[in-house]
Amino acid sequence: MLGRSLLLFAILALLHAAFSTYEHFSHLKALGKPEGSLPRDIMFEAIIALAVGILGATLNAPPLKETTWSSEMKTRSIDEMDARPGFASYVNRGRNIS
Amino acid sequence: MSLSSALETLANYRAHNTRASQDIVDKGKPLLNNAASKLGDDAWSFLEQLALAAIEIGDLDVADECLRQLGEKFPESPRVDILSGIRIEATERPEIALKFYDDLLEADSSNAAAYKRRISVLKRIGKIEQAVTELSEYLDTFYSDVEAWVELAELHSSCNQYTFALQALSHALLLAPQNPFYVLEFAETAYTANDIPLAIKMFMLAIDIADRHDSEESIPTGASVRAWYGVKLCCRSLSEKPSSPSASDTPFPKNLNLLDELATERVLTAYSAAGKEGAAGRELVLSWMGPSDRSGSRVHFVR
């Protein structure tokens, strides 16, 4: 929950910074001085969006899965290891009963 | 029983090779007619599963219908041929089934499943020696077939030829080294063959493989409990007859009484921790564990 909200906040902040940059440079172009530099607060907004976004993405990650063979083997049972389906016999006395 | 939970159960049975044939036929029969639309890609393995389950419980009409649908979809498939062979096994004499598989093999000698079905029929009609010969020949060509090695070991064990069984199981261990269940089978075969030092070594190897990444306080489950039982039995046997030699020249374990105590504690933890189901067997296990000079009670492994 926290991860998702942080991630959303970061995405919105980044989009806001991008839009502000666009607005700033079109404002400069309208004034006739197109070589201005990016204002510092927009840069800080973008960097903070990056940091918060990293935090949100890591908190939002799904739980880690097991990677060891022993954890995989714990999910198996002895019956399925003994099953040997290629050699199984499907003939039994049932055909004489029913 | 809703459709999705029935499909989930059937998929679970396929994944774990479970032989719950009556349940499969009960759940699968209503899906028989429009299987392809309801299950999509899984429909064909479902039909195979349903056919085998139907043959096992004797519902041959369902089996024939499944075979017909599979034959329509996959006309020249060796897998469908094998299913037809199994259907023949169910009603005809074994010689006819053997001839059928022979014909399949003549047409395509790389059809591994046909060799396996031949061996299964020979085992069923009692020709164990011929089954073992054919299985050994099969394994010369298809070395990496783990289930075939385990089957060979079981055939040898059924004739009390435990040395050959252990040899076959050692190939299985080479091919599947991370599987504690085959190590457990090796250990139990060694115990049955009275090679107790080898058995205790392999029981402990099974525990190591199964519980390698567990913390010290974790409760043993599944294969580990059975392996700890095995260690306890071996300790008991070694303390009663300390001088019996090991056929495989395995050295005797040191600190036998410490091992005994550890095995007792581990098994009792498994039975104490599981709540109500654990408590039921606990009294019995506790009395069996008893003082080591208690004579008489012997537990035999049944596989």
Short mmCIF file of N, CA, C and O in Angstrom, two decimals, chain A residues 18-86:
data_model
loop_
_atom_site.label_atom_id
_atom_site.label_comp_id
_atom_site.label_asym_id
_atom_site.label_seq_id
_atom_site.Cartn_x
_atom_site.Cartn_y
_atom_site.Cartn_z
N ALA A 18 8.33 17.48 -15.66
CA ALA A 18 8.47 17.51 -17.12
C ALA A 18 7.61 18.62 -17.71
O ALA A 18 8.06 19.40 -18.57
N PHE A 19 6.37 18.71 -17.22
CA PHE A 19 5.49 19.76 -17.74
C PHE A 19 5.99 21.15 -17.39
O PHE A 19 5.91 22.07 -18.21
N SER A 20 6.52 21.29 -16.16
CA SER A 20 7.07 22.60 -15.76
C SER A 20 8.24 22.98 -16.65
O SER A 20 8.40 24.15 -17.03
N THR A 21 9.10 22.01 -17.00
CA THR A 21 10.23 22.30 -17.88
C THR A 21 9.72 22.80 -19.23
O THR A 21 10.22 23.80 -19.76
N TYR A 22 8.74 22.10 -19.75
CA TYR A 22 8.17 22.50 -21.04
C TYR A 22 7.62 23.91 -20.97
O TYR A 22 7.88 24.76 -21.83
N GLU A 23 6.88 24.18 -19.89
CA GLU A 23 6.29 25.52 -19.73
C GLU A 23 7.37 26.58 -19.59
O GLU A 23 7.30 27.66 -20.18
N HIS A 24 8.43 26.25 -18.81
CA HIS A 24 9.51 27.21 -18.57
C HIS A 24 10.20 27.57 -19.88
O HIS A 24 10.43 28.74 -20.18
N PHE A 25 10.51 26.56 -20.67
CA PHE A 25 11.23 26.83 -21.91
C PHE A 25 10.34 27.50 -22.94
O PHE A 25 10.81 28.33 -23.73
N SER A 26 9.04 27.22 -22.95
CA SER A 26 8.18 27.93 -23.91
C SER A 26 7.99 29.38 -23.46
O SER A 26 7.89 30.28 -24.29
N HIS A 27 8.02 29.59 -22.12
CA HIS A 27 7.97 30.96 -21.60
C HIS A 27 9.20 31.74 -22.05
O HIS A 27 9.13 32.88 -22.53
N LEU A 28 10.40 31.11 -21.92
CA LEU A 28 11.64 31.75 -22.34
C LEU A 28 11.63 32.03 -23.84
O LEU A 28 12.07 33.08 -24.31
N LYS A 29 11.10 31.07 -24.60
CA LYS A 29 11.06 31.24 -26.06
C LYS A 29 10.15 32.40 -26.43
O LYS A 29 10.46 33.19 -27.33
N ALA A 30 9.02 32.52 -25.66
CA ALA A 30 8.11 33.63 -25.93
C ALA A 30 8.77 34.96 -25.63
O ALA A 30 8.56 35.96 -26.32
N LEU A 31 9.63 34.96 -24.57
CA LEU A 31 10.32 36.20 -24.22
C LEU A 31 11.50 36.48 -25.15
O LEU A 31 12.12 37.52 -25.06
N GLY A 32 11.88 35.54 -25.95
CA GLY A 32 12.95 35.78 -26.91
C GLY A 32 14.33 35.38 -26.40
O GLY A 32 15.34 35.71 -27.01
N LYS A 33 14.46 34.70 -25.25
CA LYS A 33 15.79 34.26 -24.77
C LYS A 33 15.78 32.73 -24.60
O LYS A 33 15.64 32.22 -23.50
N PRO A 34 15.94 32.01 -25.70
CA PRO A 34 15.77 30.56 -25.60
C PRO A 34 16.94 29.80 -24.98
O PRO A 34 16.91 28.58 -24.89
N GLU A 35 18.02 30.45 -24.55
CA GLU A 35 19.18 29.69 -24.04
C GLU A 35 19.18 29.57 -22.53
O GLU A 35 20.18 29.27 -21.94
N GLY A 36 18.11 29.82 -21.86
CA GLY A 36 18.13 29.76 -20.39
C GLY A 36 18.37 28.34 -19.86
O GLY A 36 18.21 27.36 -20.58
N SER A 37 18.80 28.27 -18.62
CA SER A 37 19.04 26.94 -18.03
C SER A 37 17.84 26.52 -17.21
O SER A 37 16.97 27.33 -16.90
N LEU A 38 17.81 25.24 -16.90
CA LEU A 38 16.70 24.68 -16.14
C LEU A 38 16.72 25.23 -14.72
O LEU A 38 17.74 25.19 -14.05
N PRO A 39 15.61 25.74 -14.22
CA PRO A 39 15.60 26.26 -12.84
C PRO A 39 15.82 25.14 -11.84
O PRO A 39 15.44 23.99 -12.06
N ARG A 40 16.46 25.55 -10.72
CA ARG A 40 16.91 24.54 -9.78
C ARG A 40 15.77 23.78 -9.14
O ARG A 40 15.89 22.58 -8.86
N ASP A 41 14.63 24.44 -8.88
CA ASP A 41 13.57 23.72 -8.16
C ASP A 41 12.98 22.59 -9.00
O ASP A 41 12.61 21.53 -8.46
N ILE A 42 12.93 22.80 -10.33
CA ILE A 42 12.43 21.71 -11.18
C ILE A 42 13.39 20.53 -11.12
O ILE A 42 12.98 19.36 -11.07
N MET A 43 14.72 20.84 -11.13
CA MET A 43 15.71 19.76 -11.08
C MET A 43 15.57 18.97 -9.79
O MET A 43 15.59 17.74 -9.77
N PHE A 44 15.41 19.73 -8.66
CA PHE A 44 15.25 19.04 -7.38
C PHE A 44 13.99 18.19 -7.36
O PHE A 44 13.97 17.08 -6.83
N GLU A 45 12.91 18.73 -8.01
CA GLU A 45 11.66 17.96 -8.05
C GLU A 45 11.87 16.64 -8.78
O GLU A 45 11.42 15.58 -8.33
N ALA A 46 12.62 16.70 -9.89
CA ALA A 46 12.85 15.47 -10.65
C ALA A 46 13.69 14.47 -9.85
O ALA A 46 13.41 13.27 -9.82
N ILE A 47 14.73 14.97 -9.17
CA ILE A 47 15.61 14.05 -8.41
C ILE A 47 14.84 13.44 -7.25
O ILE A 47 14.97 12.25 -6.94
N ILE A 48 14.03 14.27 -6.57
CA ILE A 48 13.24 13.72 -5.45
C ILE A 48 12.24 12.69 -5.97
O ILE A 48 12.02 11.64 -5.34
N ALA A 49 11.65 12.96 -7.17
CA ALA A 49 10.73 11.98 -7.76
C ALA A 49 11.45 10.66 -8.00
O ALA A 49 10.91 9.58 -7.76
N LEU A 50 12.72 10.73 -8.48
CA LEU A 50 13.50 9.52 -8.71
C LEU A 50 13.69 8.74 -7.42
O LEU A 50 13.46 7.53 -7.34
N ALA A 51 14.12 9.48 -6.35
CA ALA A 51 14.40 8.79 -5.09
C ALA A 51 13.15 8.15 -4.52
O ALA A 51 13.15 6.97 -4.12
N VAL A 52 12.06 8.92 -4.49
CA VAL A 52 10.81 8.38 -3.95
C VAL A 52 10.30 7.23 -4.81
O VAL A 52 9.77 6.22 -4.30
N GLY A 53 10.52 7.34 -6.14
CA GLY A 53 10.09 6.27 -7.03
C GLY A 53 10.84 4.97 -6.77
O GLY A 53 10.26 3.88 -6.75
N ILE A 54 12.18 5.09 -6.52
CA ILE A 54 12.96 3.88 -6.22
C ILE A 54 12.44 3.25 -4.93
O ILE A 54 12.24 2.02 -4.85
N LEU A 55 12.20 4.11 -3.92
CA LEU A 55 11.70 3.59 -2.65
C LEU A 55 10.36 2.90 -2.84
O LEU A 55 10.14 1.77 -2.36
N GLY A 56 9.46 3.55 -3.58
CA GLY A 56 8.13 2.97 -3.80
C GLY A 56 8.19 1.66 -4.57
O GLY A 56 7.48 0.70 -4.25
N ALA A 57 9.07 1.58 -5.60
CA ALA A 57 9.16 0.36 -6.40
C ALA A 57 9.67 -0.80 -5.56
O ALA A 57 9.18 -1.94 -5.68
N THR A 58 10.66 -0.55 -4.70
CA THR A 58 11.17 -1.65 -3.89
C THR A 58 10.15 -2.09 -2.85
O THR A 58 10.03 -3.28 -2.56
N LEU A 59 9.39 -1.13 -2.29
CA LEU A 59 8.38 -1.54 -1.31
C LEU A 59 7.24 -2.27 -1.98
O LEU A 59 6.56 -3.10 -1.37
N ASN A 60 7.01 -1.99 -3.27
CA ASN A 60 5.87 -2.56 -3.97
C ASN A 60 6.18 -3.94 -4.56
O ASN A 60 5.31 -4.58 -5.13
N ALA A 61 7.44 -4.37 -4.44
CA ALA A 61 7.83 -5.61 -5.10
C ALA A 61 7.09 -6.80 -4.47
O ALA A 61 6.86 -6.81 -3.27
N PRO A 62 6.73 -7.85 -5.26
CA PRO A 62 6.06 -9.02 -4.68
C PRO A 62 6.99 -9.79 -3.75
O PRO A 62 8.20 -9.63 -3.84
N PRO A 63 6.46 -10.61 -2.85
CA PRO A 63 7.33 -11.32 -1.90
C PRO A 63 8.27 -12.28 -2.63
O PRO A 63 7.94 -12.83 -3.67
N LEU A 64 9.46 -12.47 -2.04
CA LEU A 64 10.49 -13.27 -2.70
C LEU A 64 10.09 -14.73 -2.71
O LEU A 64 9.50 -15.23 -1.76
N LYS A 65 10.45 -15.43 -3.81
CA LYS A 65 10.14 -16.86 -3.90
C LYS A 65 11.36 -17.66 -3.46
O LYS A 65 12.48 -17.20 -3.50
N GLU A 66 11.11 -18.92 -3.08
CA GLU A 66 12.21 -19.79 -2.67
C GLU A 66 13.02 -20.22 -3.88
O GLU A 66 12.47 -20.49 -4.94
N THR A 67 14.33 -20.32 -3.69
CA THR A 67 15.15 -20.72 -4.82
C THR A 67 15.89 -22.03 -4.60
O THR A 67 16.49 -22.56 -5.52
N THR A 68 15.89 -22.56 -3.38
CA THR A 68 16.71 -23.74 -3.13
C THR A 68 15.99 -25.00 -3.57
O THR A 68 14.77 -25.08 -3.61
N TRP A 69 16.81 -26.05 -3.89
CA TRP A 69 16.25 -27.35 -4.23
C TRP A 69 15.50 -27.94 -3.03
O TRP A 69 14.47 -28.58 -3.19
N SER A 70 16.05 -27.73 -1.82
CA SER A 70 15.41 -28.38 -0.67
C SER A 70 14.02 -27.81 -0.43
O SER A 70 13.10 -28.55 -0.08
N SER A 71 13.81 -26.50 -0.68
CA SER A 71 12.47 -25.97 -0.50
C SER A 71 11.52 -26.51 -1.56
O SER A 71 10.35 -26.74 -1.29
N GLU A 72 12.02 -26.76 -2.77
CA GLU A 72 11.18 -27.35 -3.82
C GLU A 72 10.83 -28.79 -3.47
O GLU A 72 9.69 -29.23 -3.64
N MET A 73 11.81 -29.53 -2.94
CA MET A 73 11.55 -30.93 -2.61
C MET A 73 10.58 -31.07 -1.47
O MET A 73 9.93 -32.11 -1.33
N LYS A 74 10.47 -30.04 -0.61
CA LYS A 74 9.51 -30.13 0.49
C LYS A 74 8.08 -30.09 0.00
O LYS A 74 7.17 -30.49 0.70
N THR A 75 7.87 -29.60 -1.20
CA THR A 75 6.51 -29.57 -1.73
C THR A 75 6.12 -30.88 -2.40
O THR A 75 4.98 -31.06 -2.78
N ARG A 76 7.10 -31.77 -2.59
CA ARG A 76 6.77 -33.05 -3.22
C ARG A 76 6.50 -34.10 -2.17
O ARG A 76 6.93 -33.99 -1.03
N SER A 77 5.81 -35.18 -2.61
CA SER A 77 5.53 -36.25 -1.66
C SER A 77 6.16 -37.53 -2.17
O SER A 77 6.53 -37.65 -3.32
N ILE A 78 6.24 -38.51 -1.26
CA ILE A 78 6.91 -39.75 -1.62
C ILE A 78 6.07 -40.50 -2.65
O ILE A 78 6.60 -41.22 -3.50
N ASP A 79 4.74 -40.32 -2.62
CA ASP A 79 3.88 -41.01 -3.58
C ASP A 79 4.15 -40.55 -5.00
O ASP A 79 4.10 -41.33 -5.94
N GLU A 80 4.40 -39.26 -5.15
CA GLU A 80 4.61 -38.81 -6.53
C GLU A 80 5.99 -39.19 -7.03
O GLU A 80 6.20 -39.35 -8.22
N MET A 81 6.95 -39.37 -6.10
CA MET A 81 8.27 -39.82 -6.52
C MET A 81 8.25 -41.29 -6.89
O MET A 81 9.03 -41.74 -7.72
N ASP A 82 7.37 -42.05 -6.24
CA ASP A 82 7.29 -43.49 -6.51
C ASP A 82 6.37 -43.82 -7.66
O ASP A 82 6.20 -44.97 -7.99
N ALA A 83 5.71 -42.82 -8.24
CA ALA A 83 4.59 -43.08 -9.14
C ALA A 83 4.99 -43.84 -10.40
O ALA A 83 4.30 -44.75 -10.81
N ARG A 84 6.11 -43.48 -11.02
CA ARG A 84 6.60 -44.14 -12.24
C ARG A 84 5.48 -44.34 -13.25
O ARG A 84 5.10 -45.46 -13.58
N PRO A 85 4.90 -43.26 -13.78
CA PRO A 85 3.71 -43.41 -14.64
C PRO A 85 3.96 -44.18 -15.91
O PRO A 85 3.04 -44.79 -16.44
N GLY A 86 5.21 -44.20 -16.42
CA GLY A 86 5.46 -44.95 -17.64
C GLY A 86 5.29 -46.44 -17.48
O GLY A 86 5.01 -47.17 -18.43
#
